[in-house]
PDB file of C-alpha atoms in Angstrom:
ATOM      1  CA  UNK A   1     -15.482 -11.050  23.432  1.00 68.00           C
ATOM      2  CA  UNK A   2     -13.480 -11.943  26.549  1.00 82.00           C
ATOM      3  CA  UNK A   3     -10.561  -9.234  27.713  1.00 91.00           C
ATOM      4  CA  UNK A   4      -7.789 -12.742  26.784  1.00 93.00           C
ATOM      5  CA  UNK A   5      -9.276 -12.505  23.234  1.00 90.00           C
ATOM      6  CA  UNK A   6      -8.825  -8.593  22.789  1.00 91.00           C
ATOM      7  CA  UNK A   7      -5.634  -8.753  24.459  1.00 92.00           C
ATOM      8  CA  UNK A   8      -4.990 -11.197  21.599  1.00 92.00           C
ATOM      9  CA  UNK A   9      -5.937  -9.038  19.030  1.00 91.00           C
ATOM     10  CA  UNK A  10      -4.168  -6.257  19.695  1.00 91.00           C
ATOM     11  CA  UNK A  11      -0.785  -7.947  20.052  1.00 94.00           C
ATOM     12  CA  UNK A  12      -1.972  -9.589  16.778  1.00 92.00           C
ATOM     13  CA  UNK A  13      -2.526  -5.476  15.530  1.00 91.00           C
ATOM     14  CA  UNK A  14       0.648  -4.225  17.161  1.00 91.00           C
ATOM     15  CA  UNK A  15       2.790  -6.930  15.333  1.00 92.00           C
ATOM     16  CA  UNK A  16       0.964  -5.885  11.878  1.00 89.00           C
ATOM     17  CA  UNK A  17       2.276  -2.290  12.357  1.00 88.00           C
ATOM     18  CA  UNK A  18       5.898  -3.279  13.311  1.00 90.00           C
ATOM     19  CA  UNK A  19       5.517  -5.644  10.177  1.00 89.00           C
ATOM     20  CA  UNK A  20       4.597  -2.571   8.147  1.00 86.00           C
ATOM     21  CA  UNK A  21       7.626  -0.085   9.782  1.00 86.00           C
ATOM     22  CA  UNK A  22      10.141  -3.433   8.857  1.00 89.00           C
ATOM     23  CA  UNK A  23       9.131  -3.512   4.925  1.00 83.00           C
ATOM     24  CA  UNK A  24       8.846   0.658   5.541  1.00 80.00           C
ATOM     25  CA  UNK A  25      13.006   0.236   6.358  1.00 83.00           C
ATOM     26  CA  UNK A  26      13.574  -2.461   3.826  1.00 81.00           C
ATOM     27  CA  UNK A  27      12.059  -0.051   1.275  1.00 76.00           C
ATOM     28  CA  UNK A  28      14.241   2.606   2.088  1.00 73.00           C
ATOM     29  CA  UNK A  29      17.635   0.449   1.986  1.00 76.00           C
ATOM     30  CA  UNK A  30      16.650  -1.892  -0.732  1.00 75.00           C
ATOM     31  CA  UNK A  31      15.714  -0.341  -4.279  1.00 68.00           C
ATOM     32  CA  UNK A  32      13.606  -3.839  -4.948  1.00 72.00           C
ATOM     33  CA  UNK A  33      11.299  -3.784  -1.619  1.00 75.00           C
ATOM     34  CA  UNK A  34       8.121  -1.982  -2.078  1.00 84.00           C
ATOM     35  CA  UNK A  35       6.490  -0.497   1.003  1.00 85.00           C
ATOM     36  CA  UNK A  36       2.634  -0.756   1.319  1.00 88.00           C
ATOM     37  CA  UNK A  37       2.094   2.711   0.649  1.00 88.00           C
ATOM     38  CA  UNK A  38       4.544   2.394  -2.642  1.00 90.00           C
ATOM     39  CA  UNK A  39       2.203  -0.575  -3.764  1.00 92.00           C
ATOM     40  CA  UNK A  40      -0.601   1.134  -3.074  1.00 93.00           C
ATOM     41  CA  UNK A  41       0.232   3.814  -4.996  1.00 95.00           C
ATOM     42  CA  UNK A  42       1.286   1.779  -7.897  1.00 97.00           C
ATOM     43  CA  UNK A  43      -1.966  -0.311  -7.751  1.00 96.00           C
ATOM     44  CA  UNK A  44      -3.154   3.482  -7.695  1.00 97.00           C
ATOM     45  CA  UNK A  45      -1.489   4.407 -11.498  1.00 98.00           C
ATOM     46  CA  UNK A  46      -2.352   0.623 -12.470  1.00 97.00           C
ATOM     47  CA  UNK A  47      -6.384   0.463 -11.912  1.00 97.00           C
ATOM     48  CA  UNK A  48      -6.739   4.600 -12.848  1.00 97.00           C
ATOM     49  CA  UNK A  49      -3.990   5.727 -15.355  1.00 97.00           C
ATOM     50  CA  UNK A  50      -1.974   8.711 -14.942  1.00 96.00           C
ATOM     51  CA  UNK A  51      -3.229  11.599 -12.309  1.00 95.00           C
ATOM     52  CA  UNK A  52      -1.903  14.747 -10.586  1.00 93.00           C
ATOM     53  CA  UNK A  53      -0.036  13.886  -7.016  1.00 92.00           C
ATOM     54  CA  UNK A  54      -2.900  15.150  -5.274  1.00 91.00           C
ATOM     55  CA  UNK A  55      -5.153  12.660  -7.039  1.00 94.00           C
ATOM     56  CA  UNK A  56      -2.703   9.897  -5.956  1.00 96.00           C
ATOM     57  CA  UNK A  57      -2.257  11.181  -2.448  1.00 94.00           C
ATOM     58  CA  UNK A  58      -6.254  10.837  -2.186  1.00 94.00           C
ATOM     59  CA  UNK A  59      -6.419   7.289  -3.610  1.00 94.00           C
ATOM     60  CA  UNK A  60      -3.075   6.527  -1.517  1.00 93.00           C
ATOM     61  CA  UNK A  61      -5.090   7.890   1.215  1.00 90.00           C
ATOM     62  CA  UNK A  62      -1.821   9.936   2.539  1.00 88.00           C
ATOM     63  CA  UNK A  63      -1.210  14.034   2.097  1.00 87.00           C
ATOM     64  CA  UNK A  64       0.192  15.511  -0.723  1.00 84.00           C
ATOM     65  CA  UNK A  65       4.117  15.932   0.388  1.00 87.00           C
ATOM     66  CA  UNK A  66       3.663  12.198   1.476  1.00 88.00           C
ATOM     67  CA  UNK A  67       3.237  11.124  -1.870  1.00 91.00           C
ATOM     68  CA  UNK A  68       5.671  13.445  -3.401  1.00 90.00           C
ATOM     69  CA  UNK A  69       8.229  11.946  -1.961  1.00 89.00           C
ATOM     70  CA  UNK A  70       6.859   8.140  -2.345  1.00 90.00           C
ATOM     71  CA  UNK A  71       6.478   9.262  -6.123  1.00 93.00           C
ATOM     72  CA  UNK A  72      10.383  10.800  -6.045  1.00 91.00           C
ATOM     73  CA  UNK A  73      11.430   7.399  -4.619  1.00 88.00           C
ATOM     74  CA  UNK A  74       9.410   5.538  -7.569  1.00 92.00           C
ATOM     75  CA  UNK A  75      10.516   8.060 -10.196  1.00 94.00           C
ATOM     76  CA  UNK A  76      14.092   6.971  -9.034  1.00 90.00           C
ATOM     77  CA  UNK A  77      13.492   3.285  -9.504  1.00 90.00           C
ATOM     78  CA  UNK A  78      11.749   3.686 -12.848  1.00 93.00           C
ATOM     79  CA  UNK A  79       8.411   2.880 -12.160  1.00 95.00           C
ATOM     80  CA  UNK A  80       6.733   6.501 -12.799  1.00 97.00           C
ATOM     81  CA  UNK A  81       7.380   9.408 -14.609  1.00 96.00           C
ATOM     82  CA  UNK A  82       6.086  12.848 -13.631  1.00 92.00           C
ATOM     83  CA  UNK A  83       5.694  15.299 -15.831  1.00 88.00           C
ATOM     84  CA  UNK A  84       4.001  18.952 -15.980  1.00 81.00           C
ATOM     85  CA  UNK A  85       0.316  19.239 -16.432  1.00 72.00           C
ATOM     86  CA  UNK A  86      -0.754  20.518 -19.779  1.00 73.00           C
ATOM     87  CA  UNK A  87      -2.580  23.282 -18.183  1.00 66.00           C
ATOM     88  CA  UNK A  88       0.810  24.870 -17.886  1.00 64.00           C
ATOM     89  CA  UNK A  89       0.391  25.516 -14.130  1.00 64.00           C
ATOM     90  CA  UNK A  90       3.866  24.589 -12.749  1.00 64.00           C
ATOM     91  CA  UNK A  91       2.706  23.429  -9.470  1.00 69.00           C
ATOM     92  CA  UNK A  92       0.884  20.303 -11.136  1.00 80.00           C
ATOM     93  CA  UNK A  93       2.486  17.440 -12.631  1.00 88.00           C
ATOM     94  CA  UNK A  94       1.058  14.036 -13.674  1.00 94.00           C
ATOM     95  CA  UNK A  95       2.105  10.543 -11.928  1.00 96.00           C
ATOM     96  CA  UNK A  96       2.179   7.683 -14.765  1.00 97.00           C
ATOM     97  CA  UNK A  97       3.093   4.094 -14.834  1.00 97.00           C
ATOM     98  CA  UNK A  98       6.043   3.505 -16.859  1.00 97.00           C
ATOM     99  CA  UNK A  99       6.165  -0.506 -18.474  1.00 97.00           C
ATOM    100  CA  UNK A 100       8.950  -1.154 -15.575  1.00 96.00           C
ATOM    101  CA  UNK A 101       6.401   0.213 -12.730  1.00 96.00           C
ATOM    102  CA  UNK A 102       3.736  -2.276 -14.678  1.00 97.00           C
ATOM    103  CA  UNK A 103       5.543  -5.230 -14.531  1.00 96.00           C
ATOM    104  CA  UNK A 104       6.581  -4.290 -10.626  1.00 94.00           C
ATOM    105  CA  UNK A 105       2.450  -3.914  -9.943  1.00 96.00           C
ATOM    106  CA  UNK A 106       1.989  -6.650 -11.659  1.00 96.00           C
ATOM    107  CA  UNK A 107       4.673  -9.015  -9.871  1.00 94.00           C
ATOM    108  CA  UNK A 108       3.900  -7.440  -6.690  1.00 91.00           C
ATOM    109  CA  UNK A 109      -0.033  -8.356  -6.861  1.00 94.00           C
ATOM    110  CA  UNK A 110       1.066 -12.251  -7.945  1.00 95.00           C
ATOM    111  CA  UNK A 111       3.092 -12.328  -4.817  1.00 91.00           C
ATOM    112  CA  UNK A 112       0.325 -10.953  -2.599  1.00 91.00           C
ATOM    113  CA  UNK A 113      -2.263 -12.733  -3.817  1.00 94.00           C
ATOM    114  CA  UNK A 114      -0.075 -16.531  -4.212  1.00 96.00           C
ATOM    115  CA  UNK A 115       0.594 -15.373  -0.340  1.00 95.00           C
ATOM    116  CA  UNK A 116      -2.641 -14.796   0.981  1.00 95.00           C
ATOM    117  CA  UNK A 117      -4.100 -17.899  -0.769  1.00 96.00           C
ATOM    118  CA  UNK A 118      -1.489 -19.700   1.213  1.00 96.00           C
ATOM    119  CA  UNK A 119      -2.191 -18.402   4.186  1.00 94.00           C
ATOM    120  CA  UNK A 120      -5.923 -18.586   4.027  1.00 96.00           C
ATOM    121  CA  UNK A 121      -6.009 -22.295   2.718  1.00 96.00           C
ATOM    122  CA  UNK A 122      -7.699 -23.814   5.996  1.00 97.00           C
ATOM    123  CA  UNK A 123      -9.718 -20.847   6.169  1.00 96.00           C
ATOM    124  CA  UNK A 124     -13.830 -21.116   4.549  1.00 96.00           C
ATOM    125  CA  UNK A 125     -15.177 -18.062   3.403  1.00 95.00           C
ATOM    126  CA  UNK A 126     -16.630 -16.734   6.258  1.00 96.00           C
ATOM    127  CA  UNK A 127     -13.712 -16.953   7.492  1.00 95.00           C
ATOM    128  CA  UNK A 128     -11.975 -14.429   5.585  1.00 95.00           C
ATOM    129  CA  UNK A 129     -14.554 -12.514   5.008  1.00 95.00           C
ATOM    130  CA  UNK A 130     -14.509 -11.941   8.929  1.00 95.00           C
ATOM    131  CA  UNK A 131     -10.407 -10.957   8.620  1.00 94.00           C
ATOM    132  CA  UNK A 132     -11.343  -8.421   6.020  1.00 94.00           C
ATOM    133  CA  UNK A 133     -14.062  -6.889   8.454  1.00 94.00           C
ATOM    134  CA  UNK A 134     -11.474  -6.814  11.419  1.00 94.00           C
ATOM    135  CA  UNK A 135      -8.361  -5.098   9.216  1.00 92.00           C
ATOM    136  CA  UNK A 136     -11.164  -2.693   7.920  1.00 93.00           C
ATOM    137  CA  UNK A 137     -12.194  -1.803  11.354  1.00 94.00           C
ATOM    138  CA  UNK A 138      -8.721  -1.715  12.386  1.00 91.00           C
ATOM    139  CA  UNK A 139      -7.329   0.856   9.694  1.00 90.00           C
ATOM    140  CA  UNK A 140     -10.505   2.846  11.037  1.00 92.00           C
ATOM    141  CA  UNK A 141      -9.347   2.429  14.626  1.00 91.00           C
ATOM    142  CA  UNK A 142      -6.024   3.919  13.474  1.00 89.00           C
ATOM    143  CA  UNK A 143      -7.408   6.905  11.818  1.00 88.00           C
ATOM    144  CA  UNK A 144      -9.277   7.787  15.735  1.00 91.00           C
ATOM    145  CA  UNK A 145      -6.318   6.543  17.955  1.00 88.00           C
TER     146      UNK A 145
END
């Protein structure tokens, strides 16, 4: 790949993160925008059921105190509860869906999915198969830089 090409690419990369910080601010000044890491964490609760914040933080793939706060911000919209683990140690609590934070998931994948198929319509396969390979490779990219 020529230096014009990754050039490219990374402007392509650097407008995906300012993307990201945008719905990050939206999120924070609009109780109906979700930031990625919110959806995540909902698709989280969705596919697994309840689990402890640490659980969460590891399929959210973000720290602990990260996710306690993304999990007070849900709790304030109604789309988790959190409650004390039955183990009675006061430092645990579960993370669960409530219906509200199921029908917000559920909306919220709709979207993203009617979107991508959108954008991907005069794509083939291979195509998008080769996207997913480059955001992969990407996220790793961020986790060295």
């Amino acid at each position: 790949m020529g230096d014009e090409a990754i050039t490219r690419l990374a402007r392509a990369a650097y407008r995906l993160s300012a993307a990201d910080s945008r719905l990050r601010g939206r999120a924070t000044r609009d109780a109906e925008a979700l930031s990625l890491a919110h959806a995540r964490a909902l698709k989280s609760l969705a596919e697994h059921g309840p689990m402890t914040v640490n659980q969460l933080a590891g399929h959210v793939e973000t720290t602990g105190a990260a996710v306690t706060q993304l999990v007070n911000g849900l709790a304030n919209a109604g789309y988790v509860t959190r409650e004390r683990a039955a183990s009675g140690d006061r430092r645990t609590s579960i993370v669960a869906l409530t219906d509200a934070g199921r029908r917000r998931h559920d909306e919220r994948e709709q979207i993203l999915a009617a979107g991508l198929r959108e954008l991907t319509e005069d794509l083939d396969e291979h195509a998008i198969d080769a996207a997913g390979t480059v955001l992969t490779r990407l996220a790793a990219l961020y986790d060295r830089l």
